[in-house]
PDB file of C-alpha atoms in Angstrom:
ATOM      1  CA  UNK A  10      -0.084   0.019   0.072  1.00 80.00           C
ATOM      2  CA  UNK A  11       1.278   3.329  -0.942  1.00 87.00           C
ATOM      3  CA  UNK A  12       1.448   5.927   2.012  1.00 90.00           C
ATOM      4  CA  UNK A  13       2.192   9.651   1.963  1.00 88.00           C
ATOM      5  CA  UNK A  14       5.934   8.566   3.153  1.00 93.00           C
ATOM      6  CA  UNK A  15       6.415   6.339   0.353  1.00 96.00           C
ATOM      7  CA  UNK A  16       9.126   7.171  -2.036  1.00 98.00           C
ATOM      8  CA  UNK A  17       7.626   6.803  -5.539  1.00 98.00           C
ATOM      9  CA  UNK A  18       9.192   5.874  -8.824  1.00 97.00           C
ATOM     10  CA  UNK A  19       7.610   8.131 -11.593  1.00 96.00           C
ATOM     11  CA  UNK A  20       8.508   5.682 -14.265  1.00 94.00           C
ATOM     12  CA  UNK A  21       6.784   2.537 -13.024  1.00 94.00           C
ATOM     13  CA  UNK A  22       4.935  -0.206 -14.933  1.00 91.00           C
ATOM     14  CA  UNK A  23       1.169  -0.238 -15.467  1.00 92.00           C
ATOM     15  CA  UNK A  24       0.113  -2.751 -12.794  1.00 92.00           C
ATOM     16  CA  UNK A  25      -2.495  -2.904 -10.032  1.00 94.00           C
ATOM     17  CA  UNK A  26      -1.651  -0.600  -7.039  1.00 95.00           C
ATOM     18  CA  UNK A  27       0.187   1.787  -9.338  1.00 96.00           C
ATOM     19  CA  UNK A  28      -0.927   5.408  -9.863  1.00 97.00           C
ATOM     20  CA  UNK A  29      -1.649   6.762 -13.336  1.00 96.00           C
ATOM     21  CA  UNK A  30      -0.057  10.162 -13.299  1.00 96.00           C
ATOM     22  CA  UNK A  31      -0.384  11.453 -16.907  1.00 95.00           C
ATOM     23  CA  UNK A  32      -0.843  10.989 -20.454  1.00 95.00           C
ATOM     24  CA  UNK A  33       1.524  11.125 -23.310  1.00 92.00           C
ATOM     25  CA  UNK A  34       0.629  13.865 -25.672  1.00 92.00           C
ATOM     26  CA  UNK A  35       1.095  13.894 -29.530  1.00 92.00           C
ATOM     27  CA  UNK A  36       4.298  16.046 -29.027  1.00 88.00           C
ATOM     28  CA  UNK A  37       5.450  13.206 -27.087  1.00 87.00           C
ATOM     29  CA  UNK A  38       5.656  15.031 -23.709  1.00 88.00           C
ATOM     30  CA  UNK A  39       3.757  13.782 -20.696  1.00 92.00           C
ATOM     31  CA  UNK A  40       0.703  15.808 -19.525  1.00 95.00           C
ATOM     32  CA  UNK A  41       0.286  15.226 -15.898  1.00 95.00           C
ATOM     33  CA  UNK A  42      -3.075  14.677 -14.237  1.00 96.00           C
ATOM     34  CA  UNK A  43      -4.040  17.085 -11.510  1.00 95.00           C
ATOM     35  CA  UNK A  44      -4.662  14.026  -9.123  1.00 96.00           C
ATOM     36  CA  UNK A  45      -3.145  10.666  -9.644  1.00 95.00           C
ATOM     37  CA  UNK A  46      -5.660   7.745 -10.468  1.00 95.00           C
ATOM     38  CA  UNK A  47      -4.911   4.657  -8.504  1.00 96.00           C
ATOM     39  CA  UNK A  48      -4.985   1.402 -10.765  1.00 95.00           C
ATOM     40  CA  UNK A  49      -7.612  -0.725  -9.483  1.00 94.00           C
ATOM     41  CA  UNK A  50      -7.567  -4.258 -10.689  1.00 94.00           C
ATOM     42  CA  UNK A  51     -10.257  -3.603 -13.255  1.00 95.00           C
ATOM     43  CA  UNK A  52      -8.206  -0.309 -14.583  1.00 92.00           C
ATOM     44  CA  UNK A  53      -5.098  -2.311 -14.856  1.00 92.00           C
ATOM     45  CA  UNK A  54      -6.633  -5.031 -16.665  1.00 92.00           C
ATOM     46  CA  UNK A  55      -8.026  -2.413 -19.046  1.00 93.00           C
ATOM     47  CA  UNK A  56      -4.718  -0.776 -19.524  1.00 91.00           C
ATOM     48  CA  UNK A  57      -3.066  -4.003 -19.953  1.00 88.00           C
ATOM     49  CA  UNK A  58      -4.999  -4.439 -23.338  1.00 92.00           C
ATOM     50  CA  UNK A  59      -3.238  -1.351 -24.740  1.00 91.00           C
ATOM     51  CA  UNK A  60       0.126  -2.016 -26.701  1.00 88.00           C
ATOM     52  CA  UNK A  61       2.871  -0.517 -24.761  1.00 87.00           C
ATOM     53  CA  UNK A  62       0.758   1.264 -22.051  1.00 92.00           C
ATOM     54  CA  UNK A  63       3.900   2.858 -20.545  1.00 90.00           C
ATOM     55  CA  UNK A  64       4.758   4.782 -23.773  1.00 88.00           C
ATOM     56  CA  UNK A  65       1.204   6.026 -23.709  1.00 92.00           C
ATOM     57  CA  UNK A  66       0.654   6.885 -20.119  1.00 94.00           C
ATOM     58  CA  UNK A  67       3.016   7.688 -17.116  1.00 94.00           C
ATOM     59  CA  UNK A  68       2.645   5.596 -14.042  1.00 96.00           C
ATOM     60  CA  UNK A  69       4.180   5.942 -10.382  1.00 97.00           C
ATOM     61  CA  UNK A  70       4.601   3.140  -7.859  1.00 97.00           C
ATOM     62  CA  UNK A  71       6.891   2.289  -4.856  1.00 97.00           C
ATOM     63  CA  UNK A  72      10.503   2.798  -5.566  1.00 97.00           C
ATOM     64  CA  UNK A  73      12.043  -0.625  -5.027  1.00 96.00           C
ATOM     65  CA  UNK A  74      15.545   0.736  -4.980  1.00 96.00           C
ATOM     66  CA  UNK A  75      17.986  -2.287  -5.596  1.00 94.00           C
ATOM     67  CA  UNK A  76      14.920  -4.524  -6.587  1.00 94.00           C
ATOM     68  CA  UNK A  77      15.075  -2.561  -9.763  1.00 92.00           C
ATOM     69  CA  UNK A  78      17.582  -3.052 -12.775  1.00 88.00           C
ATOM     70  CA  UNK A  79      17.808   0.564 -13.059  1.00 91.00           C
ATOM     71  CA  UNK A  80      19.230   1.081  -9.676  1.00 95.00           C
ATOM     72  CA  UNK A  81      22.948   1.847  -9.694  1.00 94.00           C
ATOM     73  CA  UNK A  82      25.172   2.902  -6.647  1.00 95.00           C
ATOM     74  CA  UNK A  83      22.278   3.666  -4.545  1.00 96.00           C
ATOM     75  CA  UNK A  84      20.506   5.897  -7.042  1.00 97.00           C
ATOM     76  CA  UNK A  85      18.158   5.791  -9.773  1.00 96.00           C
ATOM     77  CA  UNK A  86      20.085   5.283 -13.040  1.00 93.00           C
ATOM     78  CA  UNK A  87      17.070   6.552 -15.274  1.00 93.00           C
ATOM     79  CA  UNK A  88      17.149  10.226 -13.977  1.00 94.00           C
ATOM     80  CA  UNK A  89      20.924  10.160 -13.661  1.00 94.00           C
ATOM     81  CA  UNK A  90      21.376   9.239 -17.343  1.00 91.00           C
ATOM     82  CA  UNK A  91      18.841  11.764 -18.453  1.00 90.00           C
ATOM     83  CA  UNK A  92      20.492  14.436 -16.108  1.00 91.00           C
ATOM     84  CA  UNK A  93      23.939  13.597 -17.670  1.00 91.00           C
ATOM     85  CA  UNK A  94      22.759  14.642 -21.046  1.00 88.00           C
ATOM     86  CA  UNK A  95      21.359  17.950 -19.543  1.00 87.00           C
ATOM     87  CA  UNK A  96      23.869  19.347 -17.489  1.00 85.00           C
ATOM     88  CA  UNK A  97      23.557  22.730 -19.000  1.00 85.00           C
ATOM     89  CA  UNK A  98      20.086  23.321 -17.597  1.00 83.00           C
ATOM     90  CA  UNK A  99      19.856  26.328 -15.339  1.00 87.00           C
ATOM     91  CA  UNK A 100      17.927  26.006 -12.242  1.00 86.00           C
ATOM     92  CA  UNK A 101      14.222  26.310 -13.206  1.00 88.00           C
ATOM     93  CA  UNK A 102      12.261  29.342 -12.159  1.00 90.00           C
ATOM     94  CA  UNK A 103       8.884  27.477 -12.156  1.00 92.00           C
ATOM     95  CA  UNK A 104       8.152  23.795 -12.196  1.00 92.00           C
ATOM     96  CA  UNK A 105       5.547  21.680 -13.962  1.00 90.00           C
ATOM     97  CA  UNK A 106       2.677  20.677 -12.047  1.00 90.00           C
ATOM     98  CA  UNK A 107       3.088  17.494 -10.236  1.00 95.00           C
ATOM     99  CA  UNK A 108       1.076  15.665  -7.754  1.00 94.00           C
ATOM    100  CA  UNK A 109       3.723  13.341  -6.541  1.00 97.00           C
ATOM    101  CA  UNK A 110       6.891  15.878  -6.220  1.00 97.00           C
ATOM    102  CA  UNK A 111       7.167  15.302  -2.402  1.00 96.00           C
ATOM    103  CA  UNK A 112       7.495  11.634  -2.871  1.00 98.00           C
ATOM    104  CA  UNK A 113       9.248  11.521  -6.077  1.00 98.00           C
ATOM    105  CA  UNK A 114      12.584   9.437  -6.332  1.00 98.00           C
ATOM    106  CA  UNK A 115      13.763  11.779  -9.133  1.00 97.00           C
ATOM    107  CA  UNK A 116      13.062  15.078  -7.294  1.00 97.00           C
ATOM    108  CA  UNK A 117      14.383  13.686  -4.144  1.00 98.00           C
ATOM    109  CA  UNK A 118      17.711  12.546  -5.887  1.00 97.00           C
ATOM    110  CA  UNK A 119      18.257  15.488  -8.430  1.00 96.00           C
ATOM    111  CA  UNK A 120      15.951  18.359  -7.263  1.00 96.00           C
ATOM    112  CA  UNK A 121      13.881  20.725  -9.412  1.00 95.00           C
ATOM    113  CA  UNK A 122      16.085  20.133 -12.718  1.00 94.00           C
ATOM    114  CA  UNK A 123      14.653  16.454 -12.639  1.00 94.00           C
ATOM    115  CA  UNK A 124      11.059  18.134 -12.608  1.00 94.00           C
ATOM    116  CA  UNK A 125      12.092  20.197 -15.654  1.00 92.00           C
ATOM    117  CA  UNK A 126      12.957  16.961 -17.374  1.00 91.00           C
ATOM    118  CA  UNK A 127      10.416  14.567 -16.319  1.00 93.00           C
ATOM    119  CA  UNK A 128       7.839  15.432 -18.823  1.00 91.00           C
ATOM    120  CA  UNK A 129       9.964  14.405 -21.564  1.00 89.00           C
ATOM    121  CA  UNK A 130      10.892  10.900 -20.261  1.00 90.00           C
ATOM    122  CA  UNK A 131       8.893   8.178 -21.665  1.00 87.00           C
ATOM    123  CA  UNK A 132       9.052   4.732 -20.169  1.00 83.00           C
ATOM    124  CA  UNK A 133       9.757   1.962 -22.637  1.00 75.00           C
ATOM    125  CA  UNK A 134       8.800  -1.408 -21.217  1.00 65.00           C
ATOM    126  CA  UNK A 135       8.837  -3.035 -24.476  1.00 60.00           C
ATOM    127  CA  UNK A 136      12.288  -4.230 -23.753  1.00 57.00           C
ATOM    128  CA  UNK A 137      13.281  -6.886 -20.983  1.00 53.00           C
ATOM    129  CA  UNK A 138      14.715  -5.513 -18.078  1.00 49.00           C
ATOM    130  CA  UNK A 139      18.115  -6.844 -18.933  1.00 45.00           C
ATOM    131  CA  UNK A 140      18.029  -4.989 -22.396  1.00 40.00           C
ATOM    132  CA  UNK A 141      17.185  -1.739 -20.650  1.00 42.00           C
ATOM    133  CA  UNK A 142      20.039  -2.347 -18.318  1.00 40.00           C
ATOM    134  CA  UNK A 143      22.620  -2.988 -20.956  1.00 35.00           C
ATOM    135  CA  UNK A 144      21.360   0.283 -22.575  1.00 37.00           C
ATOM    136  CA  UNK A 145      21.974   2.148 -19.651  1.00 37.00           C
ATOM    137  CA  UNK A 146      25.412   0.568 -18.695  1.00 38.00           C
ATOM    138  CA  UNK A 147      26.480   0.994 -22.390  1.00 35.00           C
ATOM    139  CA  UNK A 148      29.775   3.281 -22.157  1.00 40.00           C
ATOM    140  CA  UNK A 149      28.069   5.499 -24.777  1.00 40.00           C
ATOM    141  CA  UNK A 150      25.232   6.249 -22.566  1.00 39.00           C
ATOM    142  CA  UNK A 151      26.946   6.317 -19.171  1.00 41.00           C
ATOM    143  CA  UNK A 152      26.441   9.310 -17.068  1.00 44.00           C
ATOM    144  CA  UNK A 153      29.202  11.706 -17.309  1.00 46.00           C
ATOM    145  CA  UNK A 154      30.677   9.987 -20.570  1.00 41.00           C
TER     146      UNK A 154
END
């Protein structure tokens, strides 16, 4: 069960217990909902019928830390990779709307700059966890490379 103190992964899979956070717009940015919608068994089942739901919607769920293949050196590798390509960004003056900011792993880890990049990150769960791990670990994509 998710509680107000639960740290949330803002790039989770579409599964029962997750939260629907937003919808991917035609411009490929995520438009966040005002309030997250809990994925009941019925809603999760309906969304599972959609091809690659994580590429069409944004979901959040408990950050499982080392239980996730994206977890490296005590940090989320997804946001660290994106941040490594966007080091030039200035500290944002305003932040995009977000219903989970106070619980968000990416915000806790990288602060407001993560919020600026968040709407442009699309989850690709069509690959296996191992394939995504190889992509993240590839020297060409390593943070700081």
